[in-house]
Amino acid sequence: MRLTPFQQRIIKDEVARIMGEGVRLLLFGSRTDDDRRGGDIDLYLETPERRERAWHQVLRLNAALQERLGEQKLDIVLHQPGEPLQPIHLQARKQGIPL
Amino acid sequence: MTGLRERLAQILALLEKEDRLLCGVRERLFQVTPLDAPRLACLLETPEGIDRLESFTSKFSRMQDTFVDKLLPIHLRSLGELPGSAIDNLRRAEQLGLIENAESWVEMRLLRNRLVHEYVEDIAQLAEQLSLAREQAEALHHAYHKLRSR
């Protein structure tokens, strides 16, 4: 995985602060591949229950991470119970590395 | 120095226009309050409603860009400071008391990207996002007036 321990710490802290505990967090996409360089940080989040305004939590998380990690291209994909699984969710679940 | 002052005056003049246009369309779009999902759905049945939404989104985006990418760097330079990345400049603007919270300004930029790129299918979510965008457009208006009075 191509994230420094410091970056991983920040991501985990902010997910806990904004999304609360119990959220499944996976890193997927090009940053899981040690042989590549650069690229977006793709995060997959899964909430244990359905939430109101979950899109706003994701927006706040993205803003907080950009603030703390610097201007990075971050893509955050969210899945909530009861929502249909899209190809991107399946890809993230299959390939993702827990943080 | 004269060049810098002229440039600042030009950007402020541009912002004055953008501010007036954004305030106008904000009022027209949010005429019906609260603009909840059923009312928004109704509004988007009409060509005027669709135009209003598009116009609000594009003016909201444009004013953010002018403020963050043009005004802030020039303003910092006029104070004798060296501007940095957009996030650095927003942080500095927060320290200077020009804006309330740098993080919510980053959020504002992310929100407008969502409003511009995804034609949101979920109307309830679009209504919630617009309500946040409305608050943010007001924050933009206040920040501009604060900076102009300095």
Short mmCIF file of C-alpha atoms in Angstrom, two decimals:
data_model
loop_
_atom_site.label_atom_id
_atom_site.label_comp_id
_atom_site.label_asym_id
_atom_site.label_seq_id
_atom_site.Cartn_x
_atom_site.Cartn_y
_atom_site.Cartn_z
CA MET A 1 0.00 0.00 0.00
CA ARG A 2 1.27 3.44 -0.87
CA LEU A 3 0.19 5.56 2.07
CA THR A 4 2.61 6.62 4.79
CA PRO A 5 1.81 5.59 8.37
CA PHE A 6 1.16 9.29 9.02
CA GLN A 7 -1.38 9.51 6.18
CA GLN A 8 -3.07 6.32 7.38
CA ARG A 9 -3.32 7.71 10.90
CA ILE A 10 -4.91 10.94 9.66
CA ILE A 11 -7.44 9.07 7.53
CA LYS A 12 -8.42 6.74 10.37
CA ASP A 13 -8.70 9.61 12.86
CA GLU A 14 -10.86 11.74 10.59
CA VAL A 15 -13.14 8.85 9.65
CA ALA A 16 -13.69 8.15 13.36
CA ARG A 17 -14.20 11.85 14.16
CA ILE A 18 -16.66 12.58 11.38
CA MET A 19 -18.33 9.26 10.60
CA GLY A 20 -18.16 7.81 14.11
CA GLU A 21 -16.99 4.36 15.19
CA GLY A 22 -17.92 1.11 13.52
CA VAL A 23 -17.48 2.29 9.94
CA ARG A 24 -15.67 -0.13 7.65
CA LEU A 25 -12.79 1.63 5.90
CA LEU A 26 -10.88 0.21 2.95
CA LEU A 27 -8.24 1.64 0.68
CA PHE A 28 -8.64 0.51 -2.91
CA GLY A 29 -7.54 1.60 -6.38
CA SER A 30 -4.03 2.44 -7.51
CA ARG A 31 -2.69 3.22 -4.03
CA THR A 32 -2.93 -0.44 -3.09
CA ASP A 33 -0.38 -1.25 -5.80
CA ASP A 34 3.22 -0.78 -4.61
CA ASP A 35 4.58 -0.74 -8.14
CA ARG A 36 2.69 2.33 -9.26
CA ARG A 37 3.28 5.98 -8.48
CA GLY A 38 1.05 8.86 -7.45
CA GLY A 39 -2.63 8.56 -8.20
CA ASP A 40 -5.83 9.33 -6.37
CA ILE A 41 -6.54 8.08 -2.89
CA ASP A 42 -9.63 5.89 -3.23
CA LEU A 43 -11.45 5.12 -0.01
CA TYR A 44 -14.41 2.83 0.50
CA LEU A 45 -16.65 3.36 3.52
CA GLU A 46 -19.46 1.22 4.77
CA THR A 47 -21.75 2.37 7.56
CA PRO A 48 -23.26 -0.22 9.92
CA GLU A 49 -26.66 1.45 9.63
CA ARG A 50 -28.46 3.76 7.22
CA ARG A 51 -27.95 7.42 8.00
CA GLU A 52 -29.65 10.65 7.15
CA ARG A 53 -27.44 13.09 5.30
CA ALA A 54 -24.61 10.58 4.91
CA TRP A 55 -23.56 12.52 1.78
CA HIS A 56 -22.78 15.48 4.04
CA GLN A 57 -20.56 13.40 6.32
CA VAL A 58 -18.67 12.23 3.23
CA LEU A 59 -18.30 15.82 2.04
CA ARG A 60 -17.03 16.95 5.44
CA LEU A 61 -14.62 14.02 5.57
CA ASN A 62 -13.27 14.82 2.13
CA ALA A 63 -12.76 18.49 3.10
CA ALA A 64 -11.09 17.57 6.40
CA LEU A 65 -8.75 15.12 4.67
CA GLN A 66 -7.80 17.64 2.00
CA GLU A 67 -7.04 20.13 4.74
CA ARG A 68 -4.83 17.73 6.64
CA LEU A 69 -3.23 15.79 3.81
CA GLY A 70 -2.77 18.75 1.47
CA GLU A 71 -4.47 19.09 -1.87
CA GLN A 72 -4.81 15.43 -2.82
CA LYS A 73 -7.28 13.94 -5.22
CA LEU A 74 -9.49 11.91 -2.95
CA ASP A 75 -12.36 9.74 -4.03
CA ILE A 76 -14.64 8.48 -1.32
CA VAL A 77 -17.20 5.82 -2.10
CA LEU A 78 -19.90 5.11 0.44
CA HIS A 79 -22.14 2.12 0.79
CA GLN A 80 -25.04 1.99 3.22
CA PRO A 81 -27.14 -1.03 4.17
CA GLY A 82 -30.12 -1.49 1.88
CA GLU A 83 -28.50 0.29 -1.08
CA PRO A 84 -27.84 -1.67 -4.26
CA LEU A 85 -24.23 -2.77 -4.69
CA GLN A 86 -22.69 -1.05 -7.67
CA PRO A 87 -19.64 -2.34 -9.56
CA ILE A 88 -17.40 0.18 -7.73
CA HIS A 89 -18.58 -1.16 -4.36
CA LEU A 90 -17.85 -4.73 -5.42
CA GLN A 91 -14.44 -3.77 -6.77
CA ALA A 92 -13.56 -1.96 -3.53
CA ARG A 93 -14.70 -4.87 -1.37
CA LYS A 94 -12.71 -7.34 -3.44
CA GLN A 95 -9.52 -5.36 -3.79
CA GLY A 96 -9.60 -3.12 -0.73
CA ILE A 97 -7.11 -3.17 2.12
CA PRO A 98 -8.44 -2.34 5.60
CA LEU A 99 -6.83 0.69 7.19
CA MET B 1 2.87 48.06 -6.25
CA THR B 2 0.60 50.12 -8.49
CA GLY B 3 0.08 47.03 -10.64
CA LEU B 4 -0.97 45.07 -7.62
CA ARG B 5 -3.42 47.73 -6.48
CA GLU B 6 -4.94 47.96 -9.95
CA ARG B 7 -5.30 44.21 -10.17
CA LEU B 8 -6.96 44.14 -6.76
CA ALA B 9 -9.41 46.85 -7.83
CA GLN B 10 -10.23 44.89 -11.00
CA ILE B 11 -10.92 41.71 -9.07
CA LEU B 12 -13.06 43.55 -6.53
CA ALA B 13 -15.08 45.08 -9.36
CA LEU B 14 -15.57 41.64 -10.88
CA LEU B 15 -16.64 40.26 -7.51
CA GLU B 16 -19.10 43.06 -7.02
CA LYS B 17 -20.83 42.01 -10.21
CA GLU B 18 -20.66 38.32 -9.36
CA ASP B 19 -22.00 38.99 -5.89
CA ARG B 20 -24.96 40.95 -7.24
CA LEU B 21 -25.82 38.21 -9.74
CA LEU B 22 -25.44 35.40 -7.21
CA CYS B 23 -27.59 37.21 -4.62
CA GLY B 24 -30.24 37.75 -7.29
CA VAL B 25 -30.44 34.15 -8.43
CA ARG B 26 -30.21 32.90 -4.85
CA GLU B 27 -33.31 34.89 -4.02
CA ARG B 28 -35.14 33.66 -7.10
CA LEU B 29 -34.24 30.01 -6.58
CA PHE B 30 -35.12 29.99 -2.89
CA GLN B 31 -38.27 32.04 -3.25
CA VAL B 32 -40.31 29.06 -2.16
CA THR B 33 -39.24 28.20 1.35
CA PRO B 34 -38.32 25.74 2.48
CA LEU B 35 -37.18 24.38 -0.85
CA ASP B 36 -37.76 20.77 0.18
CA ALA B 37 -37.84 17.72 -2.07
CA PRO B 38 -41.48 18.00 -3.26
CA ARG B 39 -41.18 21.72 -3.98
CA LEU B 40 -37.86 21.24 -5.73
CA ALA B 41 -39.30 18.44 -7.85
CA CYS B 42 -42.13 20.77 -8.82
CA LEU B 43 -39.74 23.57 -9.67
CA LEU B 44 -37.62 21.30 -11.86
CA GLU B 45 -40.68 20.40 -13.93
CA THR B 46 -40.48 23.87 -15.44
CA PRO B 47 -37.83 25.18 -17.86
CA GLU B 48 -37.48 28.32 -15.67
CA GLY B 49 -36.81 26.16 -12.63
CA ILE B 50 -34.11 24.20 -14.44
CA ASP B 51 -32.51 27.42 -15.69
CA ARG B 52 -32.57 28.90 -12.21
CA LEU B 53 -30.82 25.90 -10.72
CA GLU B 54 -28.17 25.92 -13.46
CA SER B 55 -27.68 29.64 -13.06
CA PHE B 56 -27.33 29.43 -9.28
CA THR B 57 -24.80 26.59 -9.55
CA SER B 58 -22.66 28.32 -12.13
CA LYS B 59 -22.67 31.71 -10.38
CA PHE B 60 -21.94 30.04 -7.05
CA SER B 61 -18.96 28.26 -8.65
CA ARG B 62 -17.70 31.34 -10.43
CA MET B 63 -17.73 33.54 -7.36
CA GLN B 64 -15.91 30.90 -5.33
CA ASP B 65 -13.22 30.67 -7.98
CA THR B 66 -12.79 34.42 -8.16
CA PHE B 67 -12.65 34.76 -4.40
CA VAL B 68 -10.37 31.82 -3.64
CA ASP B 69 -8.15 31.66 -6.71
CA LYS B 70 -7.92 35.32 -7.65
CA LEU B 71 -8.78 37.58 -4.75
CA LEU B 72 -7.13 35.77 -1.84
CA PRO B 73 -3.65 35.49 -3.43
CA ILE B 74 -3.67 39.16 -4.47
CA HIS B 75 -4.98 40.26 -1.10
CA LEU B 76 -2.25 38.34 0.70
CA ARG B 77 0.35 39.83 -1.61
CA SER B 78 -0.98 43.30 -0.91
CA LEU B 79 -0.34 42.59 2.78
CA GLY B 80 3.24 41.71 1.90
CA GLU B 81 2.69 37.99 2.32
CA LEU B 82 3.54 35.15 0.01
CA PRO B 83 0.42 33.26 -1.13
CA GLY B 84 0.50 29.46 -1.19
CA SER B 85 -1.90 26.74 -2.28
CA ALA B 86 -5.65 27.40 -2.15
CA ILE B 87 -5.87 25.56 1.17
CA ASP B 88 -2.94 27.52 2.64
CA ASN B 89 -4.58 30.78 1.55
CA LEU B 90 -7.90 29.77 3.07
CA ARG B 91 -6.18 28.92 6.34
CA ARG B 92 -4.47 32.28 6.32
CA ALA B 93 -7.81 34.00 5.55
CA GLU B 94 -9.27 32.24 8.58
CA GLN B 95 -6.42 33.51 10.78
CA LEU B 96 -6.97 37.02 9.44
CA GLY B 97 -10.66 36.77 10.32
CA LEU B 98 -11.82 37.11 6.71
CA ILE B 99 -13.60 33.77 6.71
CA GLU B 100 -15.03 31.78 9.56
CA ASN B 101 -13.68 28.35 8.83
CA ALA B 102 -11.23 27.17 6.17
CA GLU B 103 -12.57 23.62 6.25
CA SER B 104 -16.09 24.69 5.35
CA TRP B 105 -14.65 26.57 2.36
CA VAL B 106 -12.97 23.41 1.13
CA GLU B 107 -16.33 21.74 1.63
CA MET B 108 -17.93 24.48 -0.45
CA ARG B 109 -15.63 23.68 -3.37
CA LEU B 110 -16.38 19.98 -3.12
CA LEU B 111 -20.10 20.64 -2.94
CA ARG B 112 -20.13 22.76 -6.04
CA ASN B 113 -18.30 20.00 -7.93
CA ARG B 114 -21.09 17.65 -6.96
CA LEU B 115 -23.74 20.12 -8.01
CA VAL B 116 -22.02 20.73 -11.33
CA HIS B 117 -20.97 17.22 -12.32
CA GLU B 118 -23.53 14.81 -11.08
CA TYR B 119 -27.01 15.48 -12.08
CA VAL B 120 -28.25 14.21 -8.78
CA GLU B 121 -30.96 11.63 -9.26
CA ASP B 122 -32.00 11.64 -5.65
CA ILE B 123 -34.14 14.74 -5.37
CA ALA B 124 -34.22 14.67 -1.55
CA GLN B 125 -30.45 14.70 -1.49
CA LEU B 126 -30.32 17.51 -4.06
CA ALA B 127 -32.67 19.57 -1.89
CA GLU B 128 -30.39 19.04 1.14
CA GLN B 129 -27.32 19.90 -0.89
CA LEU B 130 -28.94 23.06 -2.19
CA SER B 131 -29.86 24.14 1.28
CA LEU B 132 -26.20 23.83 2.28
CA ALA B 133 -25.13 25.63 -0.91
CA ARG B 134 -27.48 28.44 -0.03
CA GLU B 135 -25.82 28.92 3.39
CA GLN B 136 -22.43 28.77 1.75
CA ALA B 137 -23.42 31.34 -0.87
CA GLU B 138 -24.37 33.64 2.00
CA ALA B 139 -20.98 33.04 3.64
CA LEU B 140 -19.35 33.96 0.33
CA HIS B 141 -21.37 37.18 0.21
CA HIS B 142 -20.34 38.13 3.76
CA ALA B 143 -16.69 37.30 3.19
CA TYR B 144 -16.61 39.49 0.11
CA HIS B 145 -18.14 42.42 2.00
CA LYS B 146 -15.79 41.95 4.90
CA LEU B 147 -12.75 41.98 2.64
CA ARG B 148 -13.98 44.96 0.66
CA SER B 149 -14.37 47.03 3.78
CA ARG B 150 -10.76 46.47 4.80
#
